[in-house]
Amino acid sequence: MNASPEPTGDAPFTFDRRAWVRLLVLCTAILFEGMSLSSINVQLAGIHRGLELRPDQLQLVAGAFLTTYAGLLLAGGKCADHWGRRRMFLLGVGIFGVSSLGAALAQEPAGLIAARALQGVGAAVTAPAAVALIVTGFPEGGPRNRALGVFSAMGAAGFTLGVVVGGVLTEVSGWRGAFLLYVPLSLFVLLAAVRVLAPDERPTVPRTPMGWPSALLITGGLIAVVYAVGRVGAAGAPELAMVGGAGLAATVAFFVLQARTARPLLPLPLVTDRRMAAACLALGGAFAGVTGSMFLVATDLQEHRGYSALVAGLAFLPQGLAVGALSTPAARLANRRPTTLLLLAGLAVIAVGQLLFTTVRDGAYLTHLLPAAILVGTGIALAYPASVMLASAAAALHDQGTASGALTACQQAGGALGVAAVTGIQALAPGTFWTGPFSLWGAFGFVAVALLGCSLLLLPRARRTGRAVAEIRRPDTGTGTDADPAAERTH
């Protein structure tokens, strides 16, 4: 746990210079890790030419980061809770920097794919530790919501701005230059974090086994499923059935093991909480659609419409600006509006943006891609911090790292599966339907399913909460001052 104590009522918390520096150091790591998630989309054309990769290998380059990131986030969150959040944050940033150097120096497809996978390992250690440091370092309510809003803005903006920065560097110095950027950034964060993050406190409870068999099961299962989905159309049915079946079996075995073990890597009561389930479904479905569509559109702009890597990246700049400008105000809305409604509104806006993305292949930039990008960015700004707040509210203090890991795992697993799925759809059905390619309609479908599922999970609870609040406020039960306003907003 972070050594910085939670402020007490005798010493009201203020966002002074030290608090902002600490927050920005944590956010900077997530910013450039988010950039790496998306910048690969504008690097792929150069990588394809330089290393002569097949389409299914290109999908692996894009998805290797996402897959190991998602598969190891649960273990990363548990490591943060058990071995110290500051320690794990520093370790994760260091791994990310070293693997970025490896990616820049790669001479063969296998080496590049392995380096991208190792980048995901570093990010899987860093992200849950950073969220846990924020949750334990900023008091519940306005200060924590504000800090999480800034964190969400940096992470989501990094995801979208990565295509811009990656496009500039790819245009100027080739695809290797975009990977080299993260080496000095990682070193800067390491040096700053050592100075501003207080050492971890000694644990107050005995350390328990980490559950590595569970971590290996879910990671291996996810890798196998993503590989099988991405190979649709490029491999035979027996191979796909064997690899995909093994992946599904490993995933089922993981959940069976979690239900039976005394110290699960992912506590099932946390997963079955409606708030946690909805947050995971929202980010998983949203980023499956967004990541899949960005992969398709960025590649199409360069290979079929003559865009350079720089221009293709700039085409998505409004999406990043919308996320960065609106995430913090959206987080503040949680102080006045139910978080569940913010989440559903964000998913609805993303769905409309994804619907417009189906029209960009034959449409003009100003009338098709630009409004689609702005809508998607606005929706992410609403849905991302709302999901983080719902997950945080569902978890006990000692499980914050685990909850953060599970939430981000679903987000990245969704992204990996989204890229693999649209690649498979392109191979099986390369034609168009109504406004655009079947593959972009598949990306829209992910978001639509997430919106429907979250509505079913959250709206019944909101109605029950409303009735409970009404009962509390009836005249014969008093004024209702015992009700928790924060809980009412969350639900």
Coordinates of C-alpha atoms in Angstrom, one line a residue:
M1 CA 0.0 0.0 0.0
N2 CA 1.1 3.5 -0.7
A3 CA 2.7 5.1 2.4
S4 CA 0.8 8.4 1.8
P5 CA -1.9 8.4 4.5
E6 CA -5.5 9.2 3.6
P7 CA -6.4 12.7 4.7
T8 CA -8.5 13.0 7.8
G9 CA -11.3 15.2 8.8
D10 CA -8.8 17.3 10.8
A11 CA -6.6 18.0 7.7
P12 CA -8.9 18.5 4.7
F13 CA -7.3 17.3 1.4
T14 CA -6.2 19.9 -1.1
F15 CA -4.7 19.5 -4.5
D16 CA -1.4 21.1 -3.7
R17 CA 1.7 21.0 -5.9
R18 CA 2.9 17.7 -4.4
A19 CA -0.4 16.0 -5.0
W20 CA -0.5 17.2 -8.6
V21 CA 3.1 16.1 -9.2
R22 CA 2.4 12.6 -7.8
L23 CA -0.8 12.3 -9.8
L24 CA 0.9 13.4 -13.1
V25 CA 3.8 11.0 -12.7
L26 CA 1.3 8.1 -12.4
C27 CA -0.7 9.4 -15.3
T28 CA 2.3 9.9 -17.6
A29 CA 3.1 6.2 -17.5
I30 CA -0.5 5.4 -18.5
L31 CA -0.4 8.1 -21.2
F32 CA 2.5 6.6 -23.1
E33 CA 1.3 3.0 -22.5
G34 CA -2.0 4.1 -24.0
M35 CA -0.2 5.7 -26.9
S36 CA 1.5 2.4 -27.6
L37 CA -1.8 0.6 -27.8
S38 CA -3.0 2.8 -30.7
S39 CA 0.2 4.0 -32.4
I40 CA 0.8 0.6 -33.8
N41 CA -2.1 1.2 -36.2
V42 CA -0.1 3.8 -38.2
Q43 CA 3.1 1.8 -37.9
L44 CA 1.7 -1.3 -39.5
A45 CA 2.0 -0.2 -43.1
G46 CA 5.8 0.5 -42.6
I47 CA 6.2 -2.7 -40.6
H48 CA 4.5 -4.6 -43.4
R49 CA 6.9 -3.2 -46.0
G50 CA 10.0 -3.5 -43.8
L51 CA 9.6 -7.0 -42.4
E52 CA 7.3 -8.4 -45.1
L53 CA 4.6 -9.7 -42.7
R54 CA 1.5 -11.6 -43.7
P55 CA -1.9 -10.2 -42.8
D56 CA -2.3 -12.7 -39.9
Q57 CA 1.2 -11.7 -38.6
L58 CA 0.2 -8.0 -38.7
Q59 CA -2.8 -8.8 -36.6
L60 CA -0.5 -10.6 -34.1
V61 CA 1.8 -7.5 -34.0
A62 CA -1.2 -5.4 -33.2
G63 CA -2.8 -7.9 -30.8
A64 CA 0.3 -9.3 -28.9
F65 CA 0.4 -6.2 -26.6
L66 CA -3.3 -6.3 -25.9
T67 CA -3.3 -10.0 -25.2
T68 CA -0.5 -10.2 -22.7
Y69 CA -1.7 -6.9 -21.2
A70 CA -5.2 -8.3 -20.6
G71 CA -4.1 -11.8 -19.6
L72 CA -1.7 -10.7 -16.9
L73 CA -3.6 -7.7 -15.5
L74 CA -5.2 -9.8 -12.8
A75 CA -1.8 -11.1 -11.7
G76 CA -0.5 -7.5 -11.9
G77 CA -3.3 -6.2 -9.7
K78 CA -2.7 -8.9 -7.1
C79 CA 1.1 -8.2 -7.2
A80 CA 0.3 -4.6 -6.5
D81 CA -1.8 -5.5 -3.5
H82 CA 0.7 -8.0 -2.1
W83 CA 4.1 -6.8 -3.0
G84 CA 3.7 -3.0 -2.9
R85 CA 2.1 -0.7 -5.3
R86 CA 5.1 1.6 -5.7
R87 CA 7.4 -1.3 -6.2
M88 CA 5.2 -2.9 -8.9
F89 CA 4.7 0.5 -10.6
L90 CA 8.5 1.0 -11.0
L91 CA 9.0 -2.6 -12.2
G92 CA 6.2 -2.3 -14.8
V93 CA 7.6 0.9 -16.2
G94 CA 11.1 -0.6 -16.4
I95 CA 9.8 -3.7 -18.3
F96 CA 7.9 -1.5 -20.7
G97 CA 10.9 0.6 -21.5
V98 CA 13.2 -2.3 -22.1
S99 CA 10.7 -4.1 -24.3
S100 CA 10.1 -0.9 -26.4
L101 CA 13.8 -0.9 -27.1
G102 CA 13.6 -4.5 -28.2
A103 CA 10.7 -3.7 -30.5
A104 CA 12.7 -0.9 -32.1
L105 CA 15.7 -3.2 -32.7
A106 CA 13.7 -6.2 -34.0
Q107 CA 14.8 -7.7 -37.3
E108 CA 12.4 -10.6 -37.6
P109 CA 8.6 -10.9 -37.2
A110 CA 8.9 -13.3 -34.2
G111 CA 11.2 -10.8 -32.4
L112 CA 8.8 -7.9 -32.9
I113 CA 5.8 -9.9 -31.8
A114 CA 7.7 -11.1 -28.7
A115 CA 8.8 -7.5 -27.8
R116 CA 5.2 -6.3 -28.2
A117 CA 4.0 -9.1 -25.9
L118 CA 6.6 -8.0 -23.3
Q119 CA 5.4 -4.4 -23.6
G120 CA 2.0 -5.8 -22.6
V121 CA 3.6 -7.5 -19.5
G122 CA 5.0 -4.2 -18.4
A123 CA 1.8 -2.4 -18.9
A124 CA -0.1 -5.1 -17.0
V125 CA 2.1 -4.5 -14.0
T126 CA 2.0 -0.7 -14.2
A127 CA -1.7 0.0 -14.7
P128 CA -3.3 -1.6 -11.6
A129 CA -0.5 -0.3 -9.4
A130 CA -1.1 3.2 -10.6
V131 CA -4.9 3.1 -10.0
A132 CA -4.4 1.6 -6.6
L133 CA -1.9 4.3 -5.7
I134 CA -4.5 6.9 -6.7
V135 CA -7.4 5.2 -4.8
T136 CA -5.3 4.9 -1.6
G137 CA -3.7 8.4 -1.9
F138 CA -6.8 10.5 -2.6
P139 CA -9.8 10.5 -0.3
E140 CA -13.2 9.2 -1.4
G141 CA -15.5 11.7 -3.0
G142 CA -14.6 14.8 -5.0
P143 CA -10.8 14.5 -4.7
R144 CA -10.7 10.9 -5.7
N145 CA -13.2 11.4 -8.6
R146 CA -11.1 14.3 -9.8
A147 CA -7.9 12.3 -9.6
L148 CA -9.5 9.3 -11.4
G149 CA -10.9 11.7 -14.0
V150 CA -7.4 13.1 -14.8
F151 CA -6.1 9.5 -14.9
S152 CA -8.8 8.4 -17.2
A153 CA -8.3 11.4 -19.4
M154 CA -4.6 10.7 -19.7
G155 CA -5.1 7.0 -20.4
A156 CA -7.9 7.5 -22.9
A157 CA -6.2 10.5 -24.6
G158 CA -3.0 8.5 -24.9
F159 CA -4.9 5.7 -26.6
T160 CA -6.2 8.1 -29.2
L161 CA -3.2 10.5 -29.5
G162 CA -0.9 7.6 -30.1
V163 CA -1.9 7.5 -33.7
V164 CA -0.9 11.1 -34.1
V165 CA 2.4 10.9 -32.4
G166 CA 3.1 7.5 -33.9
G167 CA 2.2 8.9 -37.3
V168 CA 4.6 11.9 -37.0
L169 CA 7.5 9.6 -35.8
T170 CA 6.8 7.0 -38.5
E171 CA 6.8 9.7 -41.1
V172 CA 10.1 11.3 -39.9
S173 CA 12.1 8.3 -38.7
G174 CA 10.3 5.1 -39.7
W175 CA 8.3 2.7 -37.6
R176 CA 11.2 2.0 -35.3
G177 CA 11.3 5.6 -34.2
A178 CA 7.8 5.3 -32.7
F179 CA 9.0 2.5 -30.5
L180 CA 12.2 4.3 -29.5
L181 CA 10.1 7.2 -28.1
Y182 CA 9.0 5.2 -25.1
V183 CA 12.6 4.4 -23.9
P184 CA 13.4 8.0 -22.7
L185 CA 9.8 8.4 -21.5
S186 CA 10.1 5.3 -19.3
L187 CA 13.4 6.5 -17.9
F188 CA 11.9 9.9 -17.1
V189 CA 8.9 8.3 -15.2
L190 CA 11.2 6.0 -13.3
L191 CA 13.4 8.8 -12.1
A192 CA 10.4 11.0 -11.2
A193 CA 8.5 8.2 -9.4
V194 CA 11.5 7.3 -7.2
R195 CA 11.5 10.9 -6.0
V196 CA 7.7 11.6 -5.5
L197 CA 6.2 8.3 -4.6
A198 CA 6.6 7.4 -0.9
P199 CA 8.0 3.9 -0.1
D200 CA 5.5 1.1 0.4
E201 CA 4.3 0.4 3.9
R202 CA 5.0 -2.9 5.4
P203 CA 2.0 -5.2 4.8
T204 CA -0.4 -5.5 7.7
V205 CA -1.6 -8.9 6.7
P206 CA 0.4 -12.0 5.8
R207 CA 1.3 -12.4 2.2
T208 CA -0.6 -15.2 0.5
P209 CA 0.3 -17.3 -2.6
M210 CA 0.0 -15.4 -5.8
G211 CA -1.9 -18.1 -7.8
W212 CA 0.4 -18.3 -10.8
P213 CA -1.4 -21.4 -12.2
S214 CA -4.6 -19.3 -12.5
A215 CA -2.6 -16.4 -14.1
L216 CA -1.1 -18.8 -16.7
L217 CA -4.5 -20.4 -17.4
I218 CA -6.3 -17.1 -18.2
T219 CA -3.3 -15.7 -20.1
G220 CA -2.8 -18.9 -22.2
G221 CA -6.5 -19.1 -22.8
L222 CA -6.8 -15.6 -24.0
I223 CA -3.7 -15.9 -26.3
A224 CA -5.1 -19.1 -27.8
V225 CA -8.6 -17.6 -28.4
V226 CA -7.3 -14.4 -30.0
Y227 CA -4.9 -16.4 -32.2
A228 CA -7.7 -18.7 -33.4
V229 CA -10.1 -15.8 -34.1
G230 CA -7.4 -13.8 -36.0
R231 CA -6.5 -16.9 -38.1
V232 CA -10.0 -17.3 -39.4
G233 CA -9.8 -17.5 -43.2
A234 CA -6.0 -18.1 -43.1
A235 CA -5.9 -21.5 -41.3
G236 CA -7.8 -24.7 -41.6
A237 CA -10.8 -25.6 -39.5
P238 CA -9.0 -28.4 -37.6
E239 CA -6.3 -26.0 -36.5
L240 CA -8.8 -23.3 -35.5
A241 CA -10.9 -25.8 -33.6
M242 CA -8.0 -27.2 -31.7
V243 CA -6.4 -23.9 -30.7
G244 CA -9.7 -22.1 -30.0
G245 CA -11.1 -25.1 -28.1
A246 CA -7.9 -25.2 -25.9
G247 CA -8.2 -21.5 -25.2
L248 CA -11.9 -21.8 -24.2
A249 CA -11.1 -24.8 -22.0
A250 CA -8.3 -22.9 -20.3
T251 CA -10.6 -20.0 -19.6
V252 CA -13.3 -22.2 -18.2
A253 CA -10.7 -24.0 -16.0
F254 CA -9.6 -20.6 -14.7
F255 CA -13.1 -19.7 -13.5
V256 CA -13.6 -23.2 -12.0
L257 CA -10.3 -22.8 -10.1
Q258 CA -11.3 -19.3 -8.9
A259 CA -14.5 -20.7 -7.4
R260 CA -12.7 -23.5 -5.6
T261 CA -9.6 -21.9 -4.3
A262 CA -9.5 -20.2 -0.9
R263 CA -7.4 -17.3 -2.2
P264 CA -8.6 -16.6 -5.7
L265 CA -6.7 -14.4 -8.2
L266 CA -10.1 -12.9 -9.1
P267 CA -12.7 -13.2 -6.3
L268 CA -16.0 -14.3 -7.9
P269 CA -18.1 -12.1 -5.5
L270 CA -16.3 -9.1 -7.0
V271 CA -17.0 -10.3 -10.6
T272 CA -20.7 -11.0 -9.9
D273 CA -21.3 -7.5 -8.5
R274 CA -23.5 -5.7 -11.0
R275 CA -21.4 -2.6 -11.0
M276 CA -18.2 -4.5 -11.6
A277 CA -19.8 -6.7 -14.3
A278 CA -21.2 -3.7 -16.1
A279 CA -18.0 -1.7 -15.9
C280 CA -16.0 -4.7 -17.4
L281 CA -18.6 -5.3 -20.1
A282 CA -18.7 -1.6 -21.0
L283 CA -15.0 -1.2 -21.5
G284 CA -14.5 -4.6 -23.1
G285 CA -17.3 -4.1 -25.7
A286 CA -16.5 -0.4 -26.3
F287 CA -12.8 -1.0 -26.9
A288 CA -13.4 -4.1 -29.0
G289 CA -15.3 -1.9 -31.4
V290 CA -13.1 1.2 -31.2
T291 CA -9.8 -0.7 -31.5
G292 CA -11.1 -2.9 -34.3
S293 CA -12.4 0.1 -36.3
M294 CA -9.2 2.1 -35.8
F295 CA -7.2 -0.9 -37.0
L296 CA -9.3 -1.1 -40.1
V297 CA -9.7 2.5 -40.9
A298 CA -6.1 3.6 -40.3
T299 CA -4.8 0.7 -42.4
D300 CA -7.3 1.4 -45.2
L301 CA -6.4 5.2 -45.2
Q302 CA -2.8 4.3 -45.9
E303 CA -3.1 1.4 -48.2
H304 CA -6.1 2.4 -50.4
R305 CA -6.6 6.1 -50.1
G306 CA -3.0 7.2 -50.2
Y307 CA -2.7 8.8 -46.8
S308 CA 0.8 9.0 -45.2
A309 CA 1.3 7.7 -41.7
L310 CA 1.3 11.3 -40.5
V311 CA -2.0 12.3 -42.2
A312 CA -3.6 9.1 -41.1
G313 CA -2.7 9.9 -37.6
L314 CA -3.9 13.4 -37.8
A315 CA -7.2 12.2 -39.1
F316 CA -7.9 10.7 -35.6
L317 CA -6.6 13.8 -33.7
P318 CA -10.2 15.1 -33.0
Q319 CA -11.0 11.8 -31.3
G320 CA -8.1 12.3 -28.9
L321 CA -8.9 16.0 -28.3
A322 CA -12.5 15.1 -27.4
V323 CA -11.3 12.5 -24.9
G324 CA -8.7 14.8 -23.3
A325 CA -11.0 17.8 -23.1
L326 CA -14.1 16.0 -21.8
S327 CA -12.9 13.2 -19.5
T328 CA -12.3 15.4 -16.4
P329 CA -15.6 17.3 -16.8
A330 CA -17.4 14.0 -17.2
A331 CA -15.8 12.7 -14.0
R332 CA -17.0 15.8 -12.2
L333 CA -20.6 15.0 -13.4
A334 CA -20.4 11.9 -11.2
N335 CA -20.7 14.3 -8.2
R336 CA -24.2 15.4 -9.5
R337 CA -25.5 12.6 -11.7
P338 CA -25.7 8.8 -11.3
T339 CA -22.6 7.1 -12.6
T340 CA -24.7 4.4 -14.2
L341 CA -26.4 7.0 -16.5
L342 CA -23.1 8.5 -17.5
L343 CA -21.8 5.0 -18.4
L344 CA -24.9 4.2 -20.5
A345 CA -24.8 7.6 -22.2
G346 CA -21.2 7.2 -23.1
L347 CA -21.8 3.8 -24.7
A348 CA -24.7 5.2 -26.6
V349 CA -22.6 8.0 -28.0
I350 CA -19.8 5.5 -28.9
A351 CA -22.3 3.3 -30.7
V352 CA -23.5 6.3 -32.9
G353 CA -19.9 7.1 -33.7
Q354 CA -19.2 3.5 -34.6
L355 CA -22.2 3.5 -36.9
L356 CA -20.7 6.5 -38.7
F357 CA -17.4 4.7 -39.0
T358 CA -19.1 2.2 -41.3
T359 CA -19.5 5.0 -43.9
V360 CA -16.0 6.4 -43.9
R361 CA -14.6 4.2 -46.7
D362 CA -16.5 6.0 -49.4
G363 CA -17.2 9.3 -47.6
A364 CA -15.5 12.6 -47.2
Y365 CA -13.4 13.3 -44.1
L366 CA -15.4 16.3 -42.9
T367 CA -18.8 14.6 -43.3
H368 CA -17.9 11.1 -42.2
L369 CA -14.6 10.4 -40.4
L370 CA -14.5 13.7 -38.5
P371 CA -17.9 13.4 -36.8
A372 CA -17.4 9.7 -36.2
A373 CA -14.1 10.4 -34.4
I374 CA -15.6 13.2 -32.3
L375 CA -18.5 11.1 -31.2
V376 CA -16.3 8.2 -30.3
G377 CA -14.0 10.4 -28.3
T378 CA -16.9 12.0 -26.5
G379 CA -18.4 8.6 -25.7
I380 CA -15.1 7.4 -24.3
A381 CA -14.8 10.5 -22.2
L382 CA -18.1 9.7 -20.6
A383 CA -17.8 5.9 -20.3
Y384 CA -14.2 5.5 -19.2
P385 CA -14.2 7.3 -15.9
A386 CA -17.7 6.1 -15.1
S387 CA -16.5 2.5 -15.5
V388 CA -13.5 3.1 -13.3
M389 CA -15.7 4.6 -10.6
L390 CA -18.2 1.8 -10.7
A391 CA -15.4 -0.8 -10.4
S392 CA -13.8 1.1 -7.5
A393 CA -17.1 1.3 -5.7
A394 CA -17.7 -2.4 -6.1
A395 CA -14.3 -3.4 -4.5
A396 CA -13.1 -3.2 -0.9
L397 CA -10.0 -1.1 -0.2
H398 CA -7.7 -4.2 -0.1
D399 CA -9.0 -5.4 -3.5
Q400 CA -8.6 -2.1 -5.4
G401 CA -5.6 -3.3 -7.3
T402 CA -7.4 -6.5 -8.2
A403 CA -10.5 -4.6 -9.4
S404 CA -8.4 -2.3 -11.4
G405 CA -6.6 -5.2 -13.0
A406 CA -9.8 -7.0 -13.8
L407 CA -11.4 -3.9 -15.4
T408 CA -8.4 -3.0 -17.5
A409 CA -8.0 -6.7 -18.4
C410 CA -11.5 -6.7 -19.9
Q411 CA -10.7 -3.5 -21.8
Q412 CA -7.6 -4.9 -23.4
A413 CA -9.0 -8.3 -24.0
G414 CA -11.8 -6.6 -25.8
G415 CA -9.3 -4.7 -27.9
A416 CA -7.4 -7.8 -28.8
L417 CA -10.5 -9.8 -29.6
G418 CA -11.9 -6.8 -31.6
V419 CA -8.8 -6.6 -33.8
A420 CA -8.7 -10.4 -34.3
A421 CA -12.5 -10.5 -35.0
V422 CA -12.5 -7.8 -37.7
T423 CA -9.5 -9.4 -39.3
G424 CA -11.4 -12.7 -39.4
I425 CA -14.5 -11.0 -40.7
Q426 CA -12.5 -9.4 -43.5
A427 CA -11.1 -12.8 -44.5
L428 CA -14.5 -14.5 -44.5
A429 CA -16.7 -11.7 -45.8
P430 CA -14.7 -9.0 -47.6
G431 CA -17.8 -7.4 -49.1
T432 CA -20.0 -4.6 -47.9
F433 CA -23.4 -4.3 -46.3
W434 CA -25.5 -1.1 -46.7
T435 CA -23.2 1.7 -45.6
G436 CA -19.9 -0.1 -45.4
P437 CA -17.8 -3.3 -44.9
F438 CA -19.0 -6.2 -42.9
S439 CA -15.9 -5.9 -40.7
L440 CA -16.8 -2.3 -39.6
W441 CA -20.3 -3.5 -38.9
G442 CA -18.8 -6.1 -36.7
A443 CA -17.0 -3.4 -34.7
F444 CA -20.3 -1.6 -34.3
G445 CA -21.9 -4.8 -33.1
F446 CA -19.4 -5.1 -30.2
V447 CA -20.5 -1.7 -28.8
A448 CA -24.2 -2.3 -29.4
V449 CA -24.0 -5.6 -27.4
A450 CA -22.1 -3.8 -24.6
L451 CA -24.8 -1.1 -24.4
L452 CA -27.6 -3.6 -24.3
G453 CA -25.9 -5.8 -21.6
C454 CA -25.1 -2.8 -19.4
S455 CA -28.7 -1.6 -19.6
L456 CA -29.9 -5.0 -18.4
L457 CA -27.3 -5.0 -15.6
L458 CA -27.7 -1.5 -14.3
L459 CA -31.2 -0.2 -15.0
P460 CA -33.0 -2.8 -12.8
R461 CA -30.6 -2.0 -9.9
A462 CA -31.2 1.8 -10.4
R463 CA -35.0 1.2 -10.1
R464 CA -34.5 -0.9 -6.9
T465 CA -32.2 1.8 -5.5
G466 CA -34.8 4.5 -6.2
R467 CA -37.5 2.5 -4.3
A468 CA -35.1 1.9 -1.4
V469 CA -34.3 5.6 -1.2
A470 CA -38.0 6.5 -1.3
E471 CA -38.6 4.1 1.7
I472 CA -35.7 5.7 3.6
R473 CA -37.1 9.2 3.1
R474 CA -40.7 8.3 4.2
P475 CA -41.9 10.5 7.1
D476 CA -42.1 7.6 9.5
T477 CA -38.5 6.7 9.0
G478 CA -37.0 10.1 9.6
T479 CA -35.1 12.4 7.4
G480 CA -33.0 9.8 5.5
T481 CA -29.7 11.3 6.7
D482 CA -28.3 7.8 7.1
A483 CA -28.5 7.2 3.3
D484 CA -25.2 7.4 1.6
P485 CA -25.4 10.1 -1.2
A486 CA -22.2 8.7 -2.8
A487 CA -23.8 5.3 -3.1
E488 CA -27.0 6.8 -4.6
R489 CA -24.9 8.5 -7.3
T490 CA -22.9 5.4 -8.0
H491 CA -26.0 3.3 -8.5

